[in-house]
PDB file of C-alpha atoms in Angstrom:
ATOM      1  CA  MET A   1     -66.457 265.345  84.911  1.00  0.00           C
ATOM      2  CA  LEU A   2     -63.495 265.605  82.582  1.00  0.00           C
ATOM      3  CA  GLN A   3     -61.357 268.609  83.352  1.00  0.00           C
ATOM      4  CA  SER A   4     -59.160 270.615  81.068  1.00  0.00           C
ATOM      5  CA  ARG A   5     -55.537 271.234  81.967  1.00  0.00           C
ATOM      6  CA  SER A   6     -56.578 274.459  83.613  1.00  0.00           C
ATOM      7  CA  GLY A   7     -59.153 272.620  85.697  1.00  0.00           C
ATOM      8  CA  GLY A   8     -62.292 273.960  84.004  1.00  0.00           C
ATOM      9  CA  ALA A   9     -65.071 271.802  82.634  1.00  0.00           C
ATOM     10  CA  ARG A  10     -64.876 271.133  78.920  1.00  0.00           C
ATOM     11  CA  ARG A  11     -67.660 271.097  76.382  1.00  0.00           C
ATOM     12  CA  GLY A  12     -68.934 267.599  75.601  1.00  0.00           C
ATOM     13  CA  THR A  13     -67.684 266.025  78.799  1.00  0.00           C
ATOM     14  CA  ALA A  14     -68.184 262.355  79.513  1.00  0.00           C
ATOM     15  CA  ALA A  15     -70.184 263.252  82.601  1.00  0.00           C
ATOM     16  CA  ALA A  16     -72.834 264.725  80.366  1.00  0.00           C
ATOM     17  CA  LYS A  17     -73.384 261.348  78.767  1.00  0.00           C
ATOM     18  CA  SER A  18     -75.516 258.904  80.675  1.00  0.00           C
ATOM     19  CA  ALA A  19     -75.634 256.115  78.071  1.00  0.00           C
ATOM     20  CA  PRO A  20     -72.755 253.598  77.886  1.00  0.00           C
ATOM     21  CA  MET A  21     -70.154 254.543  75.283  1.00  0.00           C
ATOM     22  CA  SER A  22     -68.154 252.541  72.772  1.00  0.00           C
ATOM     23  CA  ILE A  23     -64.373 252.567  72.876  1.00  0.00           C
ATOM     24  CA  GLY A  24     -64.380 254.817  69.806  1.00  0.00           C
ATOM     25  CA  ALA A  25     -66.560 257.384  71.552  1.00  0.00           C
ATOM     26  CA  VAL A  26     -64.262 257.286  74.577  1.00  0.00           C
ATOM     27  CA  LEU A  27     -61.260 257.847  72.318  1.00  0.00           C
ATOM     28  CA  ASN A  28     -62.889 260.948  70.825  1.00  0.00           C
ATOM     29  CA  LEU A  29     -63.574 262.357  74.295  1.00  0.00           C
ATOM     30  CA  LEU A  30     -60.030 261.796  75.492  1.00  0.00           C
ATOM     31  CA  ARG A  31     -58.132 263.007  72.457  1.00  0.00           C
ATOM     32  CA  ASP A  32     -58.755 266.707  73.047  1.00  0.00           C
ATOM     33  CA  GLU A  33     -56.594 266.557  76.148  1.00  0.00           C
ATOM     34  CA  PHE A  34     -54.517 263.500  75.275  1.00  0.00           C
ATOM     35  CA  PRO A  35     -53.789 263.609  71.525  1.00  0.00           C
ATOM     36  CA  GLU A  36     -51.409 260.649  71.766  1.00  0.00           C
ATOM     37  CA  VAL A  37     -54.013 258.240  73.153  1.00  0.00           C
ATOM     38  CA  THR A  38     -55.071 255.330  70.949  1.00  0.00           C
ATOM     39  CA  ILE A  39     -57.565 252.484  71.141  1.00  0.00           C
ATOM     40  CA  SER A  40     -54.634 250.145  71.764  1.00  0.00           C
ATOM     41  CA  LYS A  41     -53.615 252.315  74.715  1.00  0.00           C
ATOM     42  CA  ILE A  42     -57.123 252.120  76.205  1.00  0.00           C
ATOM     43  CA  ARG A  43     -57.170 248.351  75.753  1.00  0.00           C
ATOM     44  CA  PHE A  44     -53.743 248.114  77.354  1.00  0.00           C
ATOM     45  CA  LEU A  45     -54.893 250.084  80.397  1.00  0.00           C
ATOM     46  CA  GLU A  46     -57.859 247.739  80.645  1.00  0.00           C
ATOM     47  CA  SER A  47     -55.555 244.704  80.490  1.00  0.00           C
ATOM     48  CA  GLU A  48     -53.550 246.205  83.366  1.00  0.00           C
ATOM     49  CA  GLY A  49     -56.692 246.533  85.492  1.00  0.00           C
ATOM     50  CA  LEU A  50     -56.835 250.334  85.428  1.00  0.00           C
ATOM     51  CA  VAL A  51     -60.383 250.352  84.047  1.00  0.00           C
ATOM     52  CA  GLU A  52     -63.045 247.647  83.817  1.00  0.00           C
ATOM     53  CA  PRO A  53     -65.667 248.467  81.188  1.00  0.00           C
ATOM     54  CA  GLN A  54     -68.824 246.435  80.948  1.00  0.00           C
ATOM     55  CA  ARG A  55     -69.195 243.924  78.131  1.00  0.00           C
ATOM     56  CA  THR A  56     -72.221 243.304  75.956  1.00  0.00           C
ATOM     57  CA  PRO A  57     -73.318 239.695  75.343  1.00  0.00           C
ATOM     58  CA  SER A  58     -71.466 239.882  72.025  1.00  0.00           C
ATOM     59  CA  GLY A  59     -68.280 241.020  73.760  1.00  0.00           C
ATOM     60  CA  TYR A  60     -68.202 244.737  72.925  1.00  0.00           C
ATOM     61  CA  ARG A  61     -66.842 247.133  75.542  1.00  0.00           C
ATOM     62  CA  LYS A  62     -69.238 249.697  76.992  1.00  0.00           C
ATOM     63  CA  PHE A  63     -67.735 252.521  79.039  1.00  0.00           C
ATOM     64  CA  THR A  64     -69.524 254.687  81.568  1.00  0.00           C
ATOM     65  CA  ALA A  65     -68.768 258.337  82.364  1.00  0.00           C
ATOM     66  CA  ALA A  66     -66.961 257.102  85.494  1.00  0.00           C
ATOM     67  CA  ASP A  67     -64.767 254.860  83.333  1.00  0.00           C
ATOM     68  CA  VAL A  68     -63.814 257.816  81.142  1.00  0.00           C
ATOM     69  CA  GLU A  69     -63.000 259.963  84.169  1.00  0.00           C
ATOM     70  CA  ARG A  70     -60.852 257.133  85.541  1.00  0.00           C
ATOM     71  CA  LEU A  71     -58.986 256.847  82.245  1.00  0.00           C
ATOM     72  CA  SER A  72     -58.449 260.607  82.227  1.00  0.00           C
ATOM     73  CA  ARG A  73     -57.049 260.456  85.740  1.00  0.00           C
ATOM     74  CA  VAL A  74     -54.669 257.656  84.738  1.00  0.00           C
ATOM     75  CA  LEU A  75     -53.447 259.546  81.680  1.00  0.00           C
ATOM     76  CA  ARG A  76     -52.937 262.739  83.691  1.00  0.00           C
ATOM     77  CA  MET A  77     -50.904 260.901  86.324  1.00  0.00           C
ATOM     78  CA  GLN A  78     -48.738 259.442  83.586  1.00  0.00           C
ATOM     79  CA  ARG A  79     -48.379 262.773  81.811  1.00  0.00           C
ATOM     80  CA  ASP A  80     -47.923 265.079  84.787  1.00  0.00           C
ATOM     81  CA  HIS A  81     -46.245 262.818  87.345  1.00  0.00           C
ATOM     82  CA  TYR A  82     -44.607 260.087  85.229  1.00  0.00           C
ATOM     83  CA  LEU A  83     -45.915 257.439  87.615  1.00  0.00           C
ATOM     84  CA  PRO A  84     -45.721 253.713  86.808  1.00  0.00           C
ATOM     85  CA  LEU A  85     -49.050 251.985  86.267  1.00  0.00           C
ATOM     86  CA  ARG A  86     -48.589 249.918  89.415  1.00  0.00           C
ATOM     87  CA  VAL A  87     -48.429 253.081  91.540  1.00  0.00           C
ATOM     88  CA  ILE A  88     -51.334 254.645  89.655  1.00  0.00           C
ATOM     89  CA  LYS A  89     -53.486 251.578  90.290  1.00  0.00           C
ATOM     90  CA  GLU A  90     -52.638 251.634  94.001  1.00  0.00           C
ATOM     91  CA  HIS A  91     -53.585 255.312  94.122  1.00  0.00           C
ATOM     92  CA  LEU A  92     -56.916 254.718  92.389  1.00  0.00           C
ATOM     93  CA  ASP A  93     -57.697 251.728  94.600  1.00  0.00           C
ATOM     94  CA  ALA A  94     -57.062 253.904  97.657  1.00  0.00           C
ATOM     95  CA  LEU A  95     -59.414 256.563  96.302  1.00  0.00           C
ATOM     96  CA  ASP A  96     -62.053 253.881  95.707  1.00  0.00           C
ATOM     97  CA  ARG A  97     -61.733 252.960  99.383  1.00  0.00           C
ATOM     98  CA  GLY A  98     -62.333 256.590 100.326  1.00  0.00           C
ATOM     99  CA  GLU A  99     -58.757 257.241 101.382  1.00  0.00           C
ATOM    100  CA  GLU A 100     -56.961 260.512 100.733  1.00  0.00           C
ATOM    101  CA  VAL A 101     -53.674 259.912  98.952  1.00  0.00           C
ATOM    102  CA  ALA A 102     -51.310 262.716  97.994  1.00  0.00           C
ATOM    103  CA  LEU A 103     -49.573 262.558  94.642  1.00  0.00           C
ATOM    104  CA  PRO A 104     -45.941 263.581  94.205  1.00  0.00           C
ATOM    105  CA  GLY A 105     -45.215 266.852  92.461  1.00  0.00           C
ATOM    106  CA  PRO A 106     -44.835 266.835  88.686  1.00  0.00           C
ATOM    107  CA  ALA A 107     -41.693 264.980  87.696  1.00  0.00           C
ATOM    108  CA  ARG A 108     -39.114 266.190  85.232  1.00  0.00           C
ATOM    109  CA  PRO A 109     -38.830 264.121  82.023  1.00  0.00           C
ATOM    110  CA  SER A 110     -35.272 263.234  83.054  1.00  0.00           C
ATOM    111  CA  ASP A 111     -36.749 261.529  86.128  1.00  0.00           C
ATOM    112  CA  ALA A 112     -39.333 259.657  84.082  1.00  0.00           C
ATOM    113  CA  ILE A 113     -40.581 256.427  85.518  1.00  0.00           C
ATOM    114  CA  ASP A 114     -41.225 253.454  83.309  1.00  0.00           C
ATOM    115  CA  PRO A 115     -44.983 252.698  83.342  1.00  0.00           C
ATOM    116  CA  PHE A 116     -44.148 249.117  84.227  1.00  0.00           C
ATOM    117  CA  GLY A 117     -42.346 250.117  87.394  1.00  0.00           C
ATOM    118  CA  SER A 118     -38.715 251.006  86.686  1.00  0.00           C
ATOM    119  CA  ARG A 119     -37.189 254.413  87.241  1.00  0.00           C
ATOM    120  CA  GLU A 120     -34.823 255.361  84.486  1.00  0.00           C
ATOM    121  CA  GLY A 121     -31.390 256.044  85.850  1.00  0.00           C
ATOM    122  CA  GLY A 122     -32.049 253.994  88.975  1.00  0.00           C
ATOM    123  CA  PRO A 123     -29.392 251.940  90.736  1.00  0.00           C
ATOM    124  CA  ALA A 124     -28.301 248.726  89.072  1.00  0.00           C
ATOM    125  CA  SER A 125     -27.858 245.260  90.519  1.00  0.00           C
ATOM    126  CA  ALA A 126     -25.593 243.336  88.190  1.00  0.00           C
ATOM    127  CA  ALA A 127     -25.548 240.287  90.410  1.00  0.00           C
ATOM    128  CA  ALA A 128     -29.296 239.801  90.197  1.00  0.00           C
ATOM    129  CA  PRO A 129     -30.735 241.443  87.093  1.00  0.00           C
ATOM    130  CA  GLN A 130     -34.483 241.025  86.763  1.00  0.00           C
ATOM    131  CA  ASP A 131     -35.898 239.839  83.466  1.00  0.00           C
ATOM    132  CA  ARG A 132     -39.346 240.570  82.170  1.00  0.00           C
ATOM    133  CA  ASP A 133     -41.602 237.561  82.001  1.00  0.00           C
ATOM    134  CA  PRO A 134     -42.995 236.809  78.534  1.00  0.00           C
ATOM    135  CA  ASP A 135     -46.285 238.374  79.557  1.00  0.00           C
ATOM    136  CA  GLY A 136     -44.575 241.582  80.638  1.00  0.00           C
ATOM    137  CA  SER A 137     -45.446 241.154  84.297  1.00  0.00           C
ATOM    138  CA  GLY A 138     -42.017 240.385  85.708  1.00  0.00           C
ATOM    139  CA  GLY A 139     -38.839 242.387  86.031  1.00  0.00           C
ATOM    140  CA  ALA A 140     -40.699 245.592  86.642  1.00  0.00           C
ATOM    141  CA  ASP A 141     -37.836 247.069  88.638  1.00  0.00           C
ATOM    142  CA  ALA A 142     -35.058 246.234  86.187  1.00  0.00           C
ATOM    143  CA  PRO A 143     -32.665 249.150  85.722  1.00  0.00           C
ATOM    144  CA  ARG A 144     -32.321 250.611  82.273  1.00  0.00           C
ATOM    145  CA  THR A 145     -29.340 252.939  82.153  1.00  0.00           C
ATOM    146  CA  ALA A 146     -26.566 251.755  84.503  1.00  0.00           C
ATOM    147  CA  ARG A 147     -23.979 249.453  82.931  1.00  0.00           C
ATOM    148  CA  VAL A 148     -21.770 246.606  84.070  1.00  0.00           C
ATOM    149  CA  GLY A 149     -18.392 245.487  82.794  1.00  0.00           C
ATOM    150  CA  ARG A 150     -17.608 242.329  80.883  1.00  0.00           C
ATOM    151  CA  ALA A 151     -16.381 240.410  83.928  1.00  0.00           C
ATOM    152  CA  GLU A 152     -19.450 241.467  85.927  1.00  0.00           C
ATOM    153  CA  LEU A 153     -21.730 240.293  83.130  1.00  0.00           C
ATOM    154  CA  LEU A 154     -20.048 236.895  82.982  1.00  0.00           C
ATOM    155  CA  ALA A 155     -20.342 236.519  86.748  1.00  0.00           C
ATOM    156  CA  ALA A 156     -23.998 237.575  86.735  1.00  0.00           C
ATOM    157  CA  VAL A 157     -25.066 234.999  84.144  1.00  0.00           C
ATOM    158  CA  GLY A 158     -22.558 232.241  84.994  1.00  0.00           C
ATOM    159  CA  ALA A 159     -21.014 232.166  81.531  1.00  0.00           C
ATOM    160  CA  GLU A 160     -17.516 231.827  80.109  1.00  0.00           C
ATOM    161  CA  GLU A 161     -15.675 234.330  77.954  1.00  0.00           C
ATOM    162  CA  GLU A 162     -15.913 231.992  74.945  1.00  0.00           C
ATOM    163  CA  GLN A 163     -19.689 231.843  75.285  1.00  0.00           C
ATOM    164  CA  LEU A 164     -20.042 235.606  75.454  1.00  0.00           C
ATOM    165  CA  ALA A 165     -17.827 236.021  72.397  1.00  0.00           C
ATOM    166  CA  GLU A 166     -20.038 233.570  70.495  1.00  0.00           C
ATOM    167  CA  TRP A 167     -23.237 235.379  71.544  1.00  0.00           C
ATOM    168  CA  GLU A 168     -21.727 238.630  70.331  1.00  0.00           C
ATOM    169  CA  SER A 169     -20.639 237.095  67.040  1.00  0.00           C
ATOM    170  CA  TYR A 170     -24.292 236.219  66.310  1.00  0.00           C
ATOM    171  CA  GLY A 171     -25.476 239.680  67.302  1.00  0.00           C
ATOM    172  CA  LEU A 172     -27.515 238.452  70.270  1.00  0.00           C
ATOM    173  CA  ILE A 173     -25.771 240.799  72.677  1.00  0.00           C
ATOM    174  CA  GLY A 174     -23.293 243.632  72.436  1.00  0.00           C
ATOM    175  CA  PRO A 175     -21.676 246.318  74.575  1.00  0.00           C
ATOM    176  CA  ALA A 176     -22.632 249.969  74.472  1.00  0.00           C
ATOM    177  CA  GLY A 177     -20.305 252.619  73.157  1.00  0.00           C
ATOM    178  CA  ASP A 178     -18.480 252.835  76.492  1.00  0.00           C
ATOM    179  CA  GLY A 179     -17.858 249.074  76.507  1.00  0.00           C
ATOM    180  CA  GLY A 180     -20.373 248.366  79.263  1.00  0.00           C
ATOM    181  CA  TYR A 181     -23.524 246.251  79.175  1.00  0.00           C
ATOM    182  CA  ASP A 182     -26.913 247.602  80.221  1.00  0.00           C
ATOM    183  CA  ALA A 183     -29.636 245.713  82.082  1.00  0.00           C
ATOM    184  CA  GLU A 184     -31.334 244.611  78.869  1.00  0.00           C
ATOM    185  CA  ALA A 185     -28.078 243.062  77.660  1.00  0.00           C
ATOM    186  CA  VAL A 186     -27.681 241.242  80.968  1.00  0.00           C
ATOM    187  CA  ALA A 187     -31.249 239.956  80.700  1.00  0.00           C
ATOM    188  CA  VAL A 188     -30.627 238.705  77.148  1.00  0.00           C
ATOM    189  CA  ALA A 189     -27.406 237.008  78.239  1.00  0.00           C
ATOM    190  CA  ARG A 190     -29.154 235.164  81.054  1.00  0.00           C
ATOM    191  CA  ILE A 191     -31.913 233.910  78.767  1.00  0.00           C
ATOM    192  CA  VAL A 192     -29.444 232.824  76.079  1.00  0.00           C
ATOM    193  CA  ALA A 193     -27.438 230.981  78.741  1.00  0.00           C
ATOM    194  CA  ASP A 194     -30.578 229.245  80.020  1.00  0.00           C
ATOM    195  CA  LEU A 195     -31.568 228.199  76.499  1.00  0.00           C
ATOM    196  CA  GLY A 196     -28.074 226.843  75.973  1.00  0.00           C
ATOM    197  CA  ARG A 197     -28.617 224.402  78.824  1.00  0.00           C
ATOM    198  CA  TYR A 198     -31.393 222.881  76.718  1.00  0.00           C
ATOM    199  CA  GLY A 199     -29.078 222.488  73.733  1.00  0.00           C
ATOM    200  CA  LEU A 200     -30.137 225.623  71.850  1.00  0.00           C
ATOM    201  CA  GLU A 201     -27.053 227.288  70.410  1.00  0.00           C
ATOM    202  CA  PRO A 202     -26.671 230.919  69.325  1.00  0.00           C
ATOM    203  CA  ARG A 203     -27.076 229.948  65.678  1.00  0.00           C
ATOM    204  CA  HIS A 204     -30.505 228.568  66.518  1.00  0.00           C
ATOM    205  CA  LEU A 205     -31.533 231.907  68.018  1.00  0.00           C
ATOM    206  CA  ARG A 206     -30.947 234.008  64.917  1.00  0.00           C
ATOM    207  CA  VAL A 207     -34.579 233.527  63.916  1.00  0.00           C
ATOM    208  CA  VAL A 208     -35.665 234.886  67.311  1.00  0.00           C
ATOM    209  CA  LYS A 209     -33.455 237.934  66.891  1.00  0.00           C
ATOM    210  CA  ALA A 210     -34.795 238.542  63.383  1.00  0.00           C
ATOM    211  CA  SER A 211     -38.365 238.330  64.692  1.00  0.00           C
ATOM    212  CA  ALA A 212     -37.564 240.790  67.485  1.00  0.00           C
ATOM    213  CA  GLU A 213     -36.103 243.258  65.009  1.00  0.00           C
ATOM    214  CA  ARG A 214     -39.227 243.056  62.843  1.00  0.00           C
ATOM    215  CA  GLU A 215     -41.442 243.633  65.888  1.00  0.00           C
ATOM    216  CA  ALA A 216     -39.280 246.611  66.869  1.00  0.00           C
ATOM    217  CA  GLY A 217     -39.810 247.969  63.376  1.00  0.00           C
ATOM    218  CA  LEU A 218     -43.584 247.760  63.801  1.00  0.00           C
ATOM    219  CA  VAL A 219     -43.381 249.608  67.112  1.00  0.00           C
ATOM    220  CA  GLU A 220     -41.241 252.287  65.509  1.00  0.00           C
ATOM    221  CA  GLN A 221     -43.838 252.806  62.768  1.00  0.00           C
ATOM    222  CA  VAL A 222     -46.386 253.720  65.443  1.00  0.00           C
ATOM    223  CA  VAL A 223     -44.050 255.792  67.609  1.00  0.00           C
ATOM    224  CA  ALA A 224     -42.264 257.761  64.887  1.00  0.00           C
ATOM    225  CA  PRO A 225     -45.207 260.156  64.269  1.00  0.00           C
ATOM    226  CA  LEU A 226     -45.448 260.807  68.015  1.00  0.00           C
ATOM    227  CA  ARG A 227     -41.769 261.759  68.141  1.00  0.00           C
ATOM    228  CA  ARG A 228     -42.345 264.280  65.373  1.00  0.00           C
ATOM    229  CA  HIS A 229     -45.540 265.683  66.882  1.00  0.00           C
ATOM    230  CA  ARG A 230     -45.642 269.435  67.473  1.00  0.00           C
ATOM    231  CA  ASN A 231     -47.073 268.897  70.969  1.00  0.00           C
ATOM    232  CA  PRO A 232     -44.061 268.521  73.331  1.00  0.00           C
ATOM    233  CA  GLN A 233     -46.089 266.384  75.744  1.00  0.00           C
ATOM    234  CA  THR A 234     -46.868 263.968  72.946  1.00  0.00           C
ATOM    235  CA  ARG A 235     -43.195 263.793  72.020  1.00  0.00           C
ATOM    236  CA  ALA A 236     -42.284 263.196  75.654  1.00  0.00           C
ATOM    237  CA  HIS A 237     -44.649 260.222  75.797  1.00  0.00           C
ATOM    238  CA  ALA A 238     -43.313 258.576  72.654  1.00  0.00           C
ATOM    239  CA  GLU A 239     -40.980 256.336  74.658  1.00  0.00           C
ATOM    240  CA  THR A 240     -43.756 255.401  77.089  1.00  0.00           C
ATOM    241  CA  THR A 241     -45.898 254.366  74.150  1.00  0.00           C
ATOM    242  CA  ALA A 242     -43.000 252.407  72.672  1.00  0.00           C
ATOM    243  CA  ARG A 243     -42.529 250.459  75.901  1.00  0.00           C
ATOM    244  CA  GLU A 244     -46.240 249.692  76.155  1.00  0.00           C
ATOM    245  CA  LEU A 245     -46.337 248.478  72.553  1.00  0.00           C
ATOM    246  CA  ALA A 246     -43.208 246.399  73.100  1.00  0.00           C
ATOM    247  CA  THR A 247     -44.793 244.701  76.103  1.00  0.00           C
ATOM    248  CA  LEU A 248     -47.922 243.897  74.109  1.00  0.00           C
ATOM    249  CA  ALA A 249     -45.769 242.535  71.278  1.00  0.00           C
ATOM    250  CA  VAL A 250     -43.922 240.287  73.735  1.00  0.00           C
ATOM    251  CA  ARG A 251     -47.224 239.029  75.138  1.00  0.00           C
ATOM    252  CA  LEU A 252     -48.516 238.302  71.665  1.00  0.00           C
ATOM    253  CA  HIS A 253     -45.305 236.509  70.707  1.00  0.00           C
ATOM    254  CA  ALA A 254     -45.447 234.327  73.828  1.00  0.00           C
ATOM    255  CA  ALA A 255     -49.130 233.527  73.270  1.00  0.00           C
ATOM    256  CA  LEU A 256     -48.506 232.591  69.643  1.00  0.00           C
ATOM    257  CA  VAL A 257     -45.624 230.289  70.603  1.00  0.00           C
ATOM    258  CA  ARG A 258     -47.790 228.568  73.217  1.00  0.00           C
ATOM    259  CA  SER A 259     -50.620 228.236  70.703  1.00  0.00           C
ATOM    260  CA  ALA A 260     -48.291 226.804  68.065  1.00  0.00           C
ATOM    261  CA  LEU A 261     -46.931 224.223  70.515  1.00  0.00           C
ATOM    262  CA  LYS A 262     -50.457 223.054  71.345  1.00  0.00           C
ATOM    263  CA  THR A 263     -51.221 222.377  67.697  1.00  0.00           C
ATOM    264  CA  ARG A 264     -48.091 220.329  67.056  1.00  0.00           C
ATOM    265  CA  PRO A 265     -48.331 216.534  67.218  1.00  0.00           C
ATOM    266  CA  HIS A 266     -46.878 214.982  70.366  1.00  0.00           C
TER     267      HIS A 266
END
């Protein structure tokens, strides 16, 4: 059954419900302990294979008490241990097999782990930065805070100084305040360089940058209330929510581009 933070049973637990529940009912059960959870978050966890609700013939999700307990366990491991979803899924799979798996002690927020697999503040590899695939599945171990110099960036992406200056002039990439480039900047530079080999110049990519900025604005609209929330745990998870929303936005963007290409005349 669902447990409170102190470990006691709570009133109205999912275990007390034998009938399948809608996603809205699940949300109401979870929000007492996890006020930041949303329907989008539940759907995202489903898309990552953390929970597999049944589907009605018309396609509606139906959750069991076991599904709700599994979701609660996932959310607690994120909240209390800052574990990436990949590690959480491995832990749950081991429990399903009847294995006993010990969890690490609660992590400090400064040691937070990206839910897609990267540890903030981890070691960088400028020579082989890992990009995220459009569906958000790749580049899970890409570093996020370490920086590289200008020469290292050029060597990593195989570009010339003139190219980098042009990318910067169009706002596609830029150094941080200390003059270094983070892993995201390296990833952008590599993609821009690859697109250039197909004849796409930085001026052609302004529309992509504008679209990304609008999508970032949508994510910020959702996350801003979480950052101002009076619950410190909710505030601490604002960035996790932002990353999850960003990944979903990237997936949607990629799917829409593929769909648009299919409808164009050949």
